[in-house]
Every structure is written in C-alpha cells, then in structure tokens.
PDB file of C-alpha atoms and ligand atoms in Angstrom:
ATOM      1  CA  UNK A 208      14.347   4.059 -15.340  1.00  0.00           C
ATOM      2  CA  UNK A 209      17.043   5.021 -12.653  1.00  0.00           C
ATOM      3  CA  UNK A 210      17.325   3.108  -9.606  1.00  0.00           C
ATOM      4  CA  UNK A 211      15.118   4.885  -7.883  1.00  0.00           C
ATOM      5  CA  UNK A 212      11.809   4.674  -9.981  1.00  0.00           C
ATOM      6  CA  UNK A 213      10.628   1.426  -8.164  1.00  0.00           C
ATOM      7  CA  UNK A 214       7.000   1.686  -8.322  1.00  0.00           C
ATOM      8  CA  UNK A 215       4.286  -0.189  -5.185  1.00  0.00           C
ATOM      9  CA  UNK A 216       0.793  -0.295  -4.790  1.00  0.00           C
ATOM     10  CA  UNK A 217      -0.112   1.236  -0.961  1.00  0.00           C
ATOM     11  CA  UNK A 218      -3.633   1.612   0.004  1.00  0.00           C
ATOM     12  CA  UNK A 219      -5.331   2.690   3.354  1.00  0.00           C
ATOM     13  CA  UNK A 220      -7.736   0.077   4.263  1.00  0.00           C
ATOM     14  CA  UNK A 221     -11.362   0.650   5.299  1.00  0.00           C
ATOM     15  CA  UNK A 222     -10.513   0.811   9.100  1.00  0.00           C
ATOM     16  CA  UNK A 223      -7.601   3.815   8.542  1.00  0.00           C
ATOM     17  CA  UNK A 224     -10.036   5.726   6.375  1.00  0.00           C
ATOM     18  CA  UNK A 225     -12.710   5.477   9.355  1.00  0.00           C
ATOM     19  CA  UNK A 226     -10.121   6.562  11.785  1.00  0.00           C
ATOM     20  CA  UNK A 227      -9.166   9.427   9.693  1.00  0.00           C
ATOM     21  CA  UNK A 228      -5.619   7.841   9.529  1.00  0.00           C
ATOM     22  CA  UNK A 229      -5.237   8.839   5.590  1.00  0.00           C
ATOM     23  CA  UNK A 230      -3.391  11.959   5.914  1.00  0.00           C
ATOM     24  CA  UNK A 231      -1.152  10.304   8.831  1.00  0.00           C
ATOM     25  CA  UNK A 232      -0.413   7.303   6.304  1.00  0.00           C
ATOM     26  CA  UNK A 233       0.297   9.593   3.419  1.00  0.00           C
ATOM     27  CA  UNK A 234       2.582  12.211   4.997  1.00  0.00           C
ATOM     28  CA  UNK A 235       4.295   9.067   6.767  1.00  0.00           C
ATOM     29  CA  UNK A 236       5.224   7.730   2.868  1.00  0.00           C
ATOM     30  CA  UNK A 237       5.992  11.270   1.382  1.00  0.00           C
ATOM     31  CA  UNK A 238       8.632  12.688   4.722  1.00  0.00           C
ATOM     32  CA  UNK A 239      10.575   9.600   4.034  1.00  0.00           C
ATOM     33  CA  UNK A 240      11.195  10.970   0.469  1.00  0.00           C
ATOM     34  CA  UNK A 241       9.023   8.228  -1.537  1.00  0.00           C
ATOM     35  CA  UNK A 242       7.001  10.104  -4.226  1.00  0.00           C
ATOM     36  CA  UNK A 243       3.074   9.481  -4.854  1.00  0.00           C
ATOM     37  CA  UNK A 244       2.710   8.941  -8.586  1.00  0.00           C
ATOM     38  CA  UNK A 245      -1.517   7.628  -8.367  1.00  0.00           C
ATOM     39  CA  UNK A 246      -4.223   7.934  -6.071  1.00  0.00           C
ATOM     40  CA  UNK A 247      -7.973   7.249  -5.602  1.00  0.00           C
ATOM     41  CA  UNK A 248     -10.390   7.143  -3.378  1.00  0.00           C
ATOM     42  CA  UNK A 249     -12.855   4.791  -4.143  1.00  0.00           C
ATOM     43  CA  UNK A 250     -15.085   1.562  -2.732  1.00  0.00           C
ATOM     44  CA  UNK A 251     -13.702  -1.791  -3.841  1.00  0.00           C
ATOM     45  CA  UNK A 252     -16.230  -3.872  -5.536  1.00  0.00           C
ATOM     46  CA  UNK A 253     -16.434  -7.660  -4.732  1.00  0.00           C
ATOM     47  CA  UNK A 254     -15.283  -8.628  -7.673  1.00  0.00           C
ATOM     48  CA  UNK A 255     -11.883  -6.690  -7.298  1.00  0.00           C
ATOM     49  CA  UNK A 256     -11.306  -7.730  -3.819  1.00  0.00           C
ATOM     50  CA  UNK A 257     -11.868 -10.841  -4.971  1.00  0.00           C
ATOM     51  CA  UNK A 258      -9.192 -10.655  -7.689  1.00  0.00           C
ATOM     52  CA  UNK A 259      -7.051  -7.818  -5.329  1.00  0.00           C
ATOM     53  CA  UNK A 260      -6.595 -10.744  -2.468  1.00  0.00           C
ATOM     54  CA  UNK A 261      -6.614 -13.824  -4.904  1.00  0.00           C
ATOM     55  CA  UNK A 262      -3.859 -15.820  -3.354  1.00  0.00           C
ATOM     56  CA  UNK A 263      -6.066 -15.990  -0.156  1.00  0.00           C
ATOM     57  CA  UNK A 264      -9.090 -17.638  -1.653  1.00  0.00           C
ATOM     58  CA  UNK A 265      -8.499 -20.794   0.571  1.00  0.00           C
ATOM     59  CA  UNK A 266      -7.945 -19.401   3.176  1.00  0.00           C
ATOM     60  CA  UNK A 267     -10.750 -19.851   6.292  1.00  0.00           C
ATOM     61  CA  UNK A 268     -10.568 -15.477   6.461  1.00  0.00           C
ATOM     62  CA  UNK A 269     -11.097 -14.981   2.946  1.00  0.00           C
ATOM     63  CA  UNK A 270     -14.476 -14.093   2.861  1.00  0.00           C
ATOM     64  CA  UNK A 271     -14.464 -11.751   6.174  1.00  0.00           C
ATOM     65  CA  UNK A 272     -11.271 -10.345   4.440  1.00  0.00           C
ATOM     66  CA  UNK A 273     -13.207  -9.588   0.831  1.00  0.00           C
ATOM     67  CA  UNK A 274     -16.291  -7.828   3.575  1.00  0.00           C
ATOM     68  CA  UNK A 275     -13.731  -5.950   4.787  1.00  0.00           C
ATOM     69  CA  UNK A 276     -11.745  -4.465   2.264  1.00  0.00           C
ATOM     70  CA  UNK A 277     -15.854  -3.952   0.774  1.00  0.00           C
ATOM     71  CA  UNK A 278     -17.346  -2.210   3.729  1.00  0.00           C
ATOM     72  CA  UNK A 279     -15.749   1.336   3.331  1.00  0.00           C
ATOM     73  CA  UNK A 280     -13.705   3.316   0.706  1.00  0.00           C
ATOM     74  CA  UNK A 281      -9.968   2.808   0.342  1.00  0.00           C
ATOM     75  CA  UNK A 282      -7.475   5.428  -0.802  1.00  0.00           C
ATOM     76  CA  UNK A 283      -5.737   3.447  -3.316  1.00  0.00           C
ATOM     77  CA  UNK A 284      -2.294   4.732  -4.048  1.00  0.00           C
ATOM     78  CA  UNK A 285       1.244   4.124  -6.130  1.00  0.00           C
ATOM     79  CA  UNK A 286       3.996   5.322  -4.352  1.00  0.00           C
ATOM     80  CA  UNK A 287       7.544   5.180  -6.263  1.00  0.00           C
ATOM     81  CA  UNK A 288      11.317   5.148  -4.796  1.00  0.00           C
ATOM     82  CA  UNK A 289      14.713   3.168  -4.253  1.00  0.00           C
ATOM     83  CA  UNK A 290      13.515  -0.224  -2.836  1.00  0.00           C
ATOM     84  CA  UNK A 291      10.307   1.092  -2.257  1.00  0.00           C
ATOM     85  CA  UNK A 292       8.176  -2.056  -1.945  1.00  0.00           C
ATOM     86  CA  UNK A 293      10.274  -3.489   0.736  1.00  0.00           C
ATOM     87  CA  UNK A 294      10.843   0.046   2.128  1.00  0.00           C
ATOM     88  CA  UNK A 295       6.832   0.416   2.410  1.00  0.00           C
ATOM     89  CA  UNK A 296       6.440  -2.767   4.108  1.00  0.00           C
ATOM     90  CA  UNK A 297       8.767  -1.809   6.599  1.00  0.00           C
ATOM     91  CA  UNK A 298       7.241   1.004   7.477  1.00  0.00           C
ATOM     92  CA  UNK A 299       3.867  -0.615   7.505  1.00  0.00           C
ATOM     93  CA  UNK A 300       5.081  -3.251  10.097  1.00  0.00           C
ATOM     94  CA  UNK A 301       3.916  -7.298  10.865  1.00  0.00           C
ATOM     95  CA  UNK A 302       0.874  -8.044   9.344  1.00  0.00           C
ATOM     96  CA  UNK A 303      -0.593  -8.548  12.521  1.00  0.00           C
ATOM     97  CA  UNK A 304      -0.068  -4.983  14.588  1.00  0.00           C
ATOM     98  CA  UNK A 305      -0.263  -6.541  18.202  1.00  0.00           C
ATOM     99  CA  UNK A 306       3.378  -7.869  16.783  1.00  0.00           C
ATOM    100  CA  UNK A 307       4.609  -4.977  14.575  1.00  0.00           C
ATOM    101  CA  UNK A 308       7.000  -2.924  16.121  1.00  0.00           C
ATOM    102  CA  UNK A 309       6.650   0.466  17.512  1.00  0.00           C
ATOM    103  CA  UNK A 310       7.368   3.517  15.127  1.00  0.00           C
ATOM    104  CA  UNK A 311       5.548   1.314  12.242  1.00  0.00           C
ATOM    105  CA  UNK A 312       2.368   2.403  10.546  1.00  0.00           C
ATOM    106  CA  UNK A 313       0.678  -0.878  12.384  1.00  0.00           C
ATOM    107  CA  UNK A 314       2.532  -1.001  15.233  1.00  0.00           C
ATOM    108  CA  UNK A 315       1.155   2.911  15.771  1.00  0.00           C
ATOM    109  CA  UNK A 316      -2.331   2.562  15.006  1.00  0.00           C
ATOM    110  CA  UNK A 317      -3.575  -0.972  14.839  1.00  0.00           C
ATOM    111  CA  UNK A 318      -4.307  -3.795  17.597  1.00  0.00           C
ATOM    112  CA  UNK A 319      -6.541  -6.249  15.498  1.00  0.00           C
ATOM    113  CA  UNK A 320      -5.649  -8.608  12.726  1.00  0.00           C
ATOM    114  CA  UNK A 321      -8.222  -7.522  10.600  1.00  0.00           C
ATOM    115  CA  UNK A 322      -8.172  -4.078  10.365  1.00  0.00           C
ATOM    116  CA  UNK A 323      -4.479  -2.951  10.145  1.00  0.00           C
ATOM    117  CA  UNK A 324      -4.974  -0.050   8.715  1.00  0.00           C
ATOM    118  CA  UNK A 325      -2.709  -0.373   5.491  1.00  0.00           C
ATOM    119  CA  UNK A 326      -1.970  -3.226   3.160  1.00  0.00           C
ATOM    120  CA  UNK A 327       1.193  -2.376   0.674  1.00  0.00           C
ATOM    121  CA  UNK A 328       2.428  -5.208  -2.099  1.00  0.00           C
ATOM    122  CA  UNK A 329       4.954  -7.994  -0.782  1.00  0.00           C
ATOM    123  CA  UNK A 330       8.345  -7.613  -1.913  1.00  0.00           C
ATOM    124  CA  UNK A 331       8.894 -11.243  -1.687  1.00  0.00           C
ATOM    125  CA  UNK A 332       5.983 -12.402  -3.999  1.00  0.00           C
ATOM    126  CA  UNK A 333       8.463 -11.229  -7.409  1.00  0.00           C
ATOM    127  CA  UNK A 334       5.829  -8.748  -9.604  1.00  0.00           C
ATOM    128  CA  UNK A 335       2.901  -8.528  -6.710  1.00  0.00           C
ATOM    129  CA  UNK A 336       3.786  -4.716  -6.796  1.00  0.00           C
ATOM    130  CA  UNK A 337       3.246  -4.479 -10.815  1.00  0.00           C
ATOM    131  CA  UNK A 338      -0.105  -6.989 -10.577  1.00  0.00           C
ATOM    132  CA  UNK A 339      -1.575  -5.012  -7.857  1.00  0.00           C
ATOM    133  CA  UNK A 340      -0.675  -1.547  -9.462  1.00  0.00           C
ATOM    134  CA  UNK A 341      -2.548  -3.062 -12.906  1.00  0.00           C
ATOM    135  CA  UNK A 342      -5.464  -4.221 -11.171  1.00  0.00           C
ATOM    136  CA  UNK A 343      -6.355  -0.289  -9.711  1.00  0.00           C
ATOM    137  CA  UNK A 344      -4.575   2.003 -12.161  1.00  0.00           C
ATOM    138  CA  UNK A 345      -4.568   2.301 -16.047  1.00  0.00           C
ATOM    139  CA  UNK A 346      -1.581   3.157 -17.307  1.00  0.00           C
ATOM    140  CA  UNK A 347      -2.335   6.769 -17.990  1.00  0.00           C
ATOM    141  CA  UNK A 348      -2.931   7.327 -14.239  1.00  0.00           C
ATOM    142  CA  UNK A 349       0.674   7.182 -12.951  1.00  0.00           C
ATOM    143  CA  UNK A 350       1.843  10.579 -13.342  1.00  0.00           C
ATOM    144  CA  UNK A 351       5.436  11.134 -14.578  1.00  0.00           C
ATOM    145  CA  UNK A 352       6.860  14.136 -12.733  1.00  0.00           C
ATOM    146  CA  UNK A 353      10.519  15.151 -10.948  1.00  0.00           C
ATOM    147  CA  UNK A 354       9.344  16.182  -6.955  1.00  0.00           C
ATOM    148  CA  UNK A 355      11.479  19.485  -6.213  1.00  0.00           C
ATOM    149  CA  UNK A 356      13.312  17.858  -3.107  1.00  0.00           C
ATOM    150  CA  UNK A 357      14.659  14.621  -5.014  1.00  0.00           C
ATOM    151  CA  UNK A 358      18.063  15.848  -5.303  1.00  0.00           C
ATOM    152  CA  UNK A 359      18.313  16.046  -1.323  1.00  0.00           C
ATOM    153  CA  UNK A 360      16.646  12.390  -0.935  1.00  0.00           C
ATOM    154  CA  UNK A 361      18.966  11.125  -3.348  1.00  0.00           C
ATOM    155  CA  UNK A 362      22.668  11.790  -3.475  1.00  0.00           C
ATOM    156  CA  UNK A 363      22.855  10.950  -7.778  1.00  0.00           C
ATOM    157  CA  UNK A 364      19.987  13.189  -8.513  1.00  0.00           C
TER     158      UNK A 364
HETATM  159  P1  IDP B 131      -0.075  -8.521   4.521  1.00  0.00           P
HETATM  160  O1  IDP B 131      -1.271  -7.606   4.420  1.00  0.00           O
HETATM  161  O2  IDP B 131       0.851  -8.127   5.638  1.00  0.00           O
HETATM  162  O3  IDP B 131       0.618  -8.705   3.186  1.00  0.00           O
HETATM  163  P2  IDP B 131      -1.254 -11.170   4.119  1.00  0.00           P
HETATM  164  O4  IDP B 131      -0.739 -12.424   4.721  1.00  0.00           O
HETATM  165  O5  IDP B 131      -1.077 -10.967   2.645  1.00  0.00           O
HETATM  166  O6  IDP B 131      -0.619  -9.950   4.949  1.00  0.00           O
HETATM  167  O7  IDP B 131      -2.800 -11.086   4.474  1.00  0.00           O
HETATM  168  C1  IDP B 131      -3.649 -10.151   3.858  1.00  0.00           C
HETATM  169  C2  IDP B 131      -4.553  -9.556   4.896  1.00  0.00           C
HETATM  170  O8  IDP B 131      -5.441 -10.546   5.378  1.00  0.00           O
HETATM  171  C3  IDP B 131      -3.853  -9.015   6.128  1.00  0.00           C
HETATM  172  O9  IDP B 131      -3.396  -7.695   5.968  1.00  0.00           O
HETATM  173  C4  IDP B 131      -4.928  -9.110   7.198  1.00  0.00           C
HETATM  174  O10 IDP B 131      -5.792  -7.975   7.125  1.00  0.00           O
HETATM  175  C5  IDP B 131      -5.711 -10.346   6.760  1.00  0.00           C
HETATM  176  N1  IDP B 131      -5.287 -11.542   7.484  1.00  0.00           N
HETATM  177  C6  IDP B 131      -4.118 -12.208   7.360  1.00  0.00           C
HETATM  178  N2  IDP B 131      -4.075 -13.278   8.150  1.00  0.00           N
HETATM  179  C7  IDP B 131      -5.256 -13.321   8.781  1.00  0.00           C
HETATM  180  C8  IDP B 131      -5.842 -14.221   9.745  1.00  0.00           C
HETATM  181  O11 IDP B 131      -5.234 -15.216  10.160  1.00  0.00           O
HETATM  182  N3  IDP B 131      -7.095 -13.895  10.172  1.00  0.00           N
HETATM  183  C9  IDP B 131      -7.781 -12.819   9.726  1.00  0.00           C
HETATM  184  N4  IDP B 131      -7.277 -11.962   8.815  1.00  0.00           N
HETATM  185  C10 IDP B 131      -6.036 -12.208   8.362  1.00  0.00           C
END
C-alpha cells in the first residue's frame, strides 16, 4: 500500500440524511481528492449501534445516542487517502457543532450535540478506523480501483 491508501469509516448520521445533507457530505470528501472505496445505505440495528458506539456504553447519553443513530438510515461509507482519518475529522469539525469552526461539515450544518450530522473514526483511538470499517463492510465490499484525477491530488502518482 502507498502512502496514500489510508482507509476511514465516514457515515452521514440520521439527522444529515433527513436534511438531505448526503450529497453535500459526499462531494465535500470527494473535491478534496479523498476517494470513496464502500458505501451503503442502510438502518443500523440496535445491536450494531450498540457494538458501533461501544466505548460509550457508560456514558449517561448512550442510550439516546444508540435511538439516534436507530431512528433513520445512515449512508455508511469508506473513504481512502493520505492521512485520511485525521483529514476527515478535520473536515467534520468539534464534536459538538455550536463549537466547530466555520467551513467544517458541523460547523456548516449542525447546532445540536446530538445530531451533528456526520460521525467519521478518531484518529487518536490507534485502529478505530479498521474496527469501525469491519463492523459495516466485508472485505469484498471495498472496491480496489485508481480514480482518473489521482495523479493531480498527488504529486508521486
Ligand atoms: P465524535 O463523534 O466527534 O467522535 P464522541 O465523543 O465519540 O464524538 O461521541 C460520539 C457521539 O455521541 C457524538 O458524535 C455525539 O453525537 C454524541 N455525544 C457526545 N457527547 C455527547 C453528550 O455529552 N451528550 C449527548 N450526545 C453526545
């Protein structure tokens, strides 16, 4: 794998699919030259949110957060580039939008905790991006494939 085959789970939450924010959040991912290898659209069970937001299981939110992520489909996506977990959650912004900067995906389209429109794997929890992408994808879903404009995104291609 070259540098630049860095893989991250990104999906659009119930609340950006209502608002009809999908496109927005995709074209957003794919003009700053990341490539989407997976996607589906699809309803998270319980028992995946469950698993999907684990590490939050004591938390006093968890169970509004599993309702949540339950009460709508999700497009559930792999995006793949240099750095691109910790690009994506720069361009997704704070967790909580009313703090996320301007020019963000967050800071653009969300004002509530709750619903902020995106969720994308934490570069700082080592592997989250690999877990996540295992726990919505089989193997066989990530398509390998060269996208025509990778040799102007990346000066080495
Ligand atoms: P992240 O989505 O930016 O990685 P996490 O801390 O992993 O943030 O939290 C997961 C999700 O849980 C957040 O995106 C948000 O929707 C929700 N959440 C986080 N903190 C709170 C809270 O204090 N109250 C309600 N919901 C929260």
């Amino acid at each position: 794998m070259s540098h630049h085959d860095e893989r991250t789970f990104v999906m659009v939450k119930p609340d950006g699919v209502q608002r009809n924010l999908t496109g927005e959040v995709i074209t957003r991912l794919e003009e700053r030259g990341l490539k989407l290898v997976a996607a589906k659209f699809m309803q998270i069970d319980e028992d995946l949110a469950q698993q999907h937001y684990g590490e939050h299981e004591d938390k006093p939110f968890f169970d509004d957060l599993v309702e949540f992520i339950t009460s709508g489909p999700v497009m559930a996506m792999v995006w793949e580039g240099a750095d691109a977990t910790r690009q994506v959650r720069r361009m997704m912004g704070a967790t909580d939008p009313a703090e996320a900067a301007p020019g963000t995906i967050r800071g653009d389209y969300g004002l509530d905790l709750s619903q902020n429109v995106i969720h994308g794997s934490d570069h700082e929890d080592e592997g989250a991006n690999e877990r996540e992408i295992e726990l919505f994808f089989d193997e066989d879903e990530l398509v390998d494939y060269a996208r025509a404009d990778e040799p102007w995104v990346y000066e080495d291609e």
